[in-house]
Amino acid sequence: MTDNGPAGGMIGKVAVVTGGGGALGGATATLLAARGASVVVADWNLESAETRAKAIVAAGGTAVAVGGDVADDDAVERIFSTATEAFGGVDIFHNNAAAVHLARSDGPVADLTDEVWDGTMDIGLRGAFLCCRTVIPLMIARGGGAIVNTSSIQALIGDTWVPAYSAAKAGLLSLTRSIATQYGRQGIRCNAVCPGLIPGVRTEPDMLERILRRQPVGRSGRPEDIAEAVAFLASDAAGFITGQALVVDGGLTGHMPTYGDPVTSPLDAPAAR
Ligand SMILES: NC(=O)c1ccc[n+]([C@@H]2O[C@H](COP(=O)([O-])OP(=O)(O)OC[C@H]3O[C@@H](n4cnc5c(N)ncnc54)[C@H](O)[C@@H]3O)[C@@H](O)[C@H]2O)c1
């Protein structure tokens, strides 16, 4: 038996999710709670964290909300002390907050401002590091734990936009491997998920159309797709997996466009079936 079952498999575990008031973090918080974990929903938008925590509790789960900026040392201390005070420690950490609100200004490298570069790195990479630095000793004190960092497929391939975001997400993959290497013998596993496009409030219709045309899986990605991958990597079912990046992108980065996009490929023509 593994602890990744659909219900009750995470009973007794304590999880912290940063950016838990948002789409992907919220879905992870909900899924981990549905499987029995006690969850700390952390977000600098306290109202959104409270809304998610209340929904989890209303569904019969256990959750508390905490506000705080992951790029602020004191706030990070507060996020994790909430977990130890409310639930006695931390077993699972979904390191998920990022400066997605800066993406619109994160344009061509020669035009990029210091503010956008620094702000993106400050939240997406330094903030992620501050959280790991704080949670690692707490996990060691519990005999181990699992960290899942939210990177992105932007960390793996180039794009015509978001160079700062992509660099922060690539740095997060490197941090993932360092933590896995340095703390594996103390029972800590550290992996990353690399989501493809998961449409949300910021997604422009033409962006979604461009992605869907090239994405082999013929539907939009959903926050729950990422939550399932995070829950798997955080579970004992993934006990032999560490230092890895799991791409969850509907196959977008698994192919080249040389002979056409998936929907226009010769294999899709009626004669080829
Ligand atoms: N949605 C996608 O297509 C996609 C793709 C790849 C990676 N990601 C990554 O997934 C993660 C979640 O993104 P999302 O799509 O759910 O966006 P979202 O905006 O719905 O959620 C992000 C949450 O993080 C919070 N946040 C931002 N900065 C913070 C800070 N400094 N401290 C604390 N909380 C902070 C926001 O308030 C928000 O609730 C991010 O790391 C993002 O880079 C998203």
XYZ file of C-alpha atoms and ligand atoms in Angstrom:
317
model
C 0.000 0.000 0.000
C 1.159 3.499 -0.757
C -0.180 6.692 0.769
C -1.334 8.134 -2.547
C -4.842 6.691 -2.491
C -7.811 8.799 -3.464
C -9.066 9.202 0.110
C -7.388 9.182 3.485
C -3.914 8.431 2.145
C -2.366 11.512 3.711
C -3.960 11.323 7.143
C -1.534 12.612 9.764
C 0.543 14.625 7.279
C 0.918 18.377 7.524
C 1.244 20.350 4.295
C 2.127 23.991 3.640
C 1.192 25.504 0.262
C 2.461 28.964 -0.700
C 0.416 30.856 -3.259
C -2.377 28.696 -1.848
C -4.939 31.414 -2.504
C -4.313 31.119 -6.260
C -5.357 28.608 -8.895
C -2.660 25.907 -8.768
C -1.787 26.209 -5.075
C -5.471 26.251 -4.193
C -6.076 23.056 -6.137
C -3.161 21.349 -4.373
C -4.366 22.504 -0.955
C -7.834 21.128 -1.701
C -6.530 17.784 -2.996
C -4.067 17.199 -0.139
C -6.801 18.039 2.382
C -9.236 15.684 0.617
C -6.649 12.931 1.066
C -6.429 13.645 4.778
C -3.577 16.136 5.219
C -3.855 19.153 7.503
C -3.064 22.119 5.285
C -1.654 25.602 5.849
C -2.835 27.826 2.996
C -0.311 30.678 2.719
C -0.640 33.688 0.444
C 0.263 37.371 0.567
C -3.374 37.874 -0.384
C -4.761 36.751 2.987
C -8.363 37.001 1.835
C -7.799 34.474 -0.966
C -6.024 32.109 1.454
C -8.903 32.398 3.919
C -11.455 31.704 1.196
C -9.621 28.510 0.208
C -9.126 27.362 3.815
C -12.816 27.935 4.579
C -13.849 25.908 1.512
C -11.600 23.038 2.633
C -13.061 23.089 6.140
C -16.609 23.301 4.748
C -15.859 20.139 2.738
C -14.815 18.344 5.930
C -11.057 18.917 5.696
C -8.546 20.599 8.005
C -6.940 23.882 6.985
C -5.805 27.239 8.312
C -4.895 30.379 6.375
C -1.900 32.645 6.891
C -0.887 35.834 5.106
C 2.679 36.676 4.150
C 5.133 37.548 1.404
C 7.509 34.649 0.681
C 10.283 37.153 -0.087
C 10.122 38.511 3.465
C 12.102 36.627 6.157
C 9.717 37.438 8.995
C 6.670 36.463 6.960
C 8.300 33.155 6.010
C 8.960 32.444 9.704
C 5.297 33.232 10.394
C 4.061 30.899 7.632
C 5.975 27.909 8.976
C 5.416 28.677 12.677
C 1.697 28.625 11.843
C 2.187 25.017 10.715
C 4.130 23.992 13.817
C 1.732 25.768 16.198
C -1.460 24.523 14.532
C -0.387 21.026 13.514
C 2.982 20.213 15.162
C 5.353 20.390 12.166
C 5.617 20.127 8.382
C 5.796 16.976 6.209
C 4.912 18.370 2.782
C 5.796 21.734 1.291
C 4.417 22.934 -2.049
C 6.690 25.870 -2.914
C 4.361 27.543 -5.380
C 4.193 31.348 -5.045
C 5.645 33.348 -7.955
C 5.585 36.872 -9.329
C 3.168 35.986 -12.116
C 1.729 39.515 -11.901
C 5.016 40.865 -13.374
C 4.825 38.651 -16.486
C 3.235 41.314 -18.678
C 6.244 43.623 -18.184
C 8.759 40.755 -18.550
C 9.508 41.334 -22.233
C 12.506 41.401 -24.594
C 15.819 41.198 -22.713
C 17.206 44.460 -24.126
C 14.134 46.325 -22.825
C 13.811 44.603 -19.455
C 13.904 46.888 -16.395
C 15.848 46.168 -13.215
C 12.561 46.360 -11.303
C 10.935 43.550 -13.266
C 14.067 41.347 -13.233
C 14.712 41.899 -9.511
C 11.042 41.603 -8.520
C 10.681 38.353 -10.441
C 13.828 36.862 -8.911
C 12.953 38.156 -5.464
C 9.663 36.267 -5.242
C 10.180 33.359 -7.634
C 13.708 32.359 -6.650
C 14.867 34.127 -3.454
C 11.431 33.673 -1.839
C 11.387 30.014 -2.816
C 14.880 29.625 -1.317
C 13.898 31.402 1.936
C 10.980 28.996 2.348
C 13.204 25.955 1.727
C 15.849 27.240 4.155
C 13.169 27.522 6.820
C 11.311 24.272 6.173
C 14.313 21.921 5.809
C 15.250 21.912 9.542
C 11.563 21.441 10.442
C 11.369 18.413 8.158
C 14.614 16.974 9.509
C 13.143 17.278 13.011
C 10.187 15.119 11.824
C 12.489 12.521 10.238
C 12.050 13.803 6.682
C 9.534 15.266 4.277
C 8.758 16.120 0.678
C 9.226 19.444 -1.089
C 7.599 20.068 -4.462
C 8.650 23.262 -6.239
C 6.428 24.754 -8.936
C 8.728 25.480 -11.861
C 7.411 25.810 -15.425
C 8.032 24.533 -18.936
C 9.386 28.076 -19.456
C 12.437 26.834 -17.491
C 13.126 24.254 -20.213
C 12.587 26.064 -23.515
C 12.929 29.575 -24.893
C 10.045 31.909 -25.616
C 9.514 35.343 -27.135
C 8.448 36.736 -23.735
C 9.141 36.264 -19.954
C 12.960 35.863 -19.802
C 13.149 36.855 -16.102
C 10.336 34.462 -15.161
C 11.991 31.673 -17.166
C 15.377 32.275 -15.519
C 13.807 32.231 -12.041
C 12.007 28.966 -12.851
C 15.229 27.441 -14.239
C 17.040 28.486 -11.046
C 14.335 26.726 -9.074
C 15.108 23.483 -10.925
C 18.751 23.808 -9.899
C 17.723 24.470 -6.280
C 15.530 21.353 -6.487
C 18.523 19.175 -7.404
C 20.763 20.742 -4.733
C 18.229 20.123 -1.968
C 17.598 16.567 -3.171
C 21.338 15.891 -3.125
C 22.151 17.588 0.161
C 19.243 16.319 2.291
C 18.297 12.956 0.800
C 20.066 11.052 3.576
C 18.017 13.000 6.113
C 14.782 11.778 4.597
C 13.942 14.807 2.476
C 12.931 14.390 -1.147
C 12.751 17.447 -3.368
C 11.158 17.479 -6.821
C 9.608 19.998 -9.178
C 6.564 20.162 -11.404
C 6.792 22.016 -14.707
C 3.263 22.994 -15.722
C 2.361 23.923 -19.260
C -0.331 26.527 -19.813
C -3.071 26.264 -17.198
C -5.485 28.997 -18.294
C -6.528 31.474 -15.639
C -7.666 35.063 -15.306
C -4.509 36.386 -16.986
C -4.700 34.121 -20.048
C -5.418 35.948 -23.279
C -7.658 34.064 -25.773
C -5.045 34.129 -28.568
C -2.431 32.704 -26.187
C -4.709 29.788 -25.353
C -5.505 29.227 -29.025
C -1.781 29.161 -29.962
C -1.016 26.624 -27.244
C -4.015 24.377 -27.942
C -3.086 24.206 -31.633
C 0.294 22.683 -30.708
C -0.636 20.672 -27.616
C -1.147 16.950 -28.328
C -3.695 16.495 -25.510
C -6.761 18.156 -26.969
C -8.023 20.079 -23.970
C -6.888 22.913 -21.722
C -4.749 22.130 -18.693
C -6.534 22.393 -15.360
C -5.230 23.307 -11.886
C -6.263 19.793 -10.802
C -3.825 18.296 -13.346
C -0.970 20.008 -11.503
C -2.386 19.210 -8.058
C -2.439 15.481 -8.923
C 1.227 15.614 -9.950
C 2.196 17.524 -6.782
C 0.247 15.091 -4.580
C 1.976 12.141 -6.261
C 5.469 13.616 -5.826
C 4.654 14.455 -2.192
C 3.395 10.942 -1.435
C 5.208 7.772 -0.386
C 4.316 6.375 -3.824
C 7.127 8.635 -5.094
C 9.511 7.509 -2.352
C 12.317 6.625 -4.836
C 11.957 9.859 -6.841
C 13.999 12.933 -5.936
C 15.811 15.744 -7.738
C 13.456 15.423 -10.728
C 11.251 17.735 -12.762
C 7.887 16.319 -13.835
C 6.530 18.064 -16.930
C 2.721 18.325 -16.902
C 1.916 20.107 -20.153
C -0.411 17.970 -22.285
C 2.616 16.958 -24.354
C 3.438 20.483 -25.539
C 7.208 20.194 -25.023
C 7.316 16.550 -26.096
C 7.400 17.219 -29.812
C 8.872 19.348 -32.601
C 6.724 21.282 -35.076
C 8.902 20.188 -38.041
C 6.132 18.422 -39.999
C 3.254 20.461 -38.587
C 1.267 21.000 -35.449
C -0.431 17.967 -33.907
C -3.879 18.756 -35.328
C -2.541 19.315 -38.830
C -0.114 16.403 -38.788
C -0.340 13.848 -41.670
C -1.253 11.287 -39.006
C -4.472 13.204 -38.379
C -5.544 13.147 -42.019
C -8.421 10.677 -42.620
C -6.342 8.684 -45.179
C -3.637 8.004 -42.604
C -5.972 6.494 -39.997
N -0.969 28.922 -14.707
C 0.012 28.533 -15.517
O -0.158 28.419 -16.732
C 1.362 28.202 -14.953
C 2.289 27.559 -15.774
C 3.542 27.249 -15.283
C 3.855 27.559 -13.972
N 2.950 28.199 -13.188
C 3.332 28.500 -11.810
O 2.337 28.006 -10.935
C 2.350 28.768 -9.737
C 0.951 29.216 -9.410
O 0.478 30.035 -10.446
P -1.076 30.214 -10.731
O -1.279 29.983 -12.178
O -1.849 29.439 -9.750
O -1.227 31.785 -10.492
P -2.150 32.551 -9.459
O -1.905 34.004 -9.673
O -3.539 32.031 -9.524
O -1.545 32.126 -8.046
C -0.355 32.652 -7.535
C -0.603 32.982 -6.084
O 0.635 33.361 -5.494
C 0.396 34.459 -4.643
N 1.643 35.194 -4.492
C 2.294 35.899 -5.447
N 3.397 36.450 -4.930
C 3.441 36.075 -3.627
C 4.354 36.330 -2.570
N 5.431 37.113 -2.753
N 4.124 35.779 -1.365
C 3.032 35.010 -1.157
N 2.126 34.737 -2.113
C 2.339 35.266 -3.335
C -0.695 35.263 -5.333
O -1.394 36.107 -4.433
C -1.570 34.158 -5.914
O -2.617 33.788 -5.027
C 3.344 29.891 -9.972
O 4.594 29.518 -9.423
C 3.426 29.961 -11.472
O 4.635 30.526 -11.891
C 1.700 28.522 -13.640
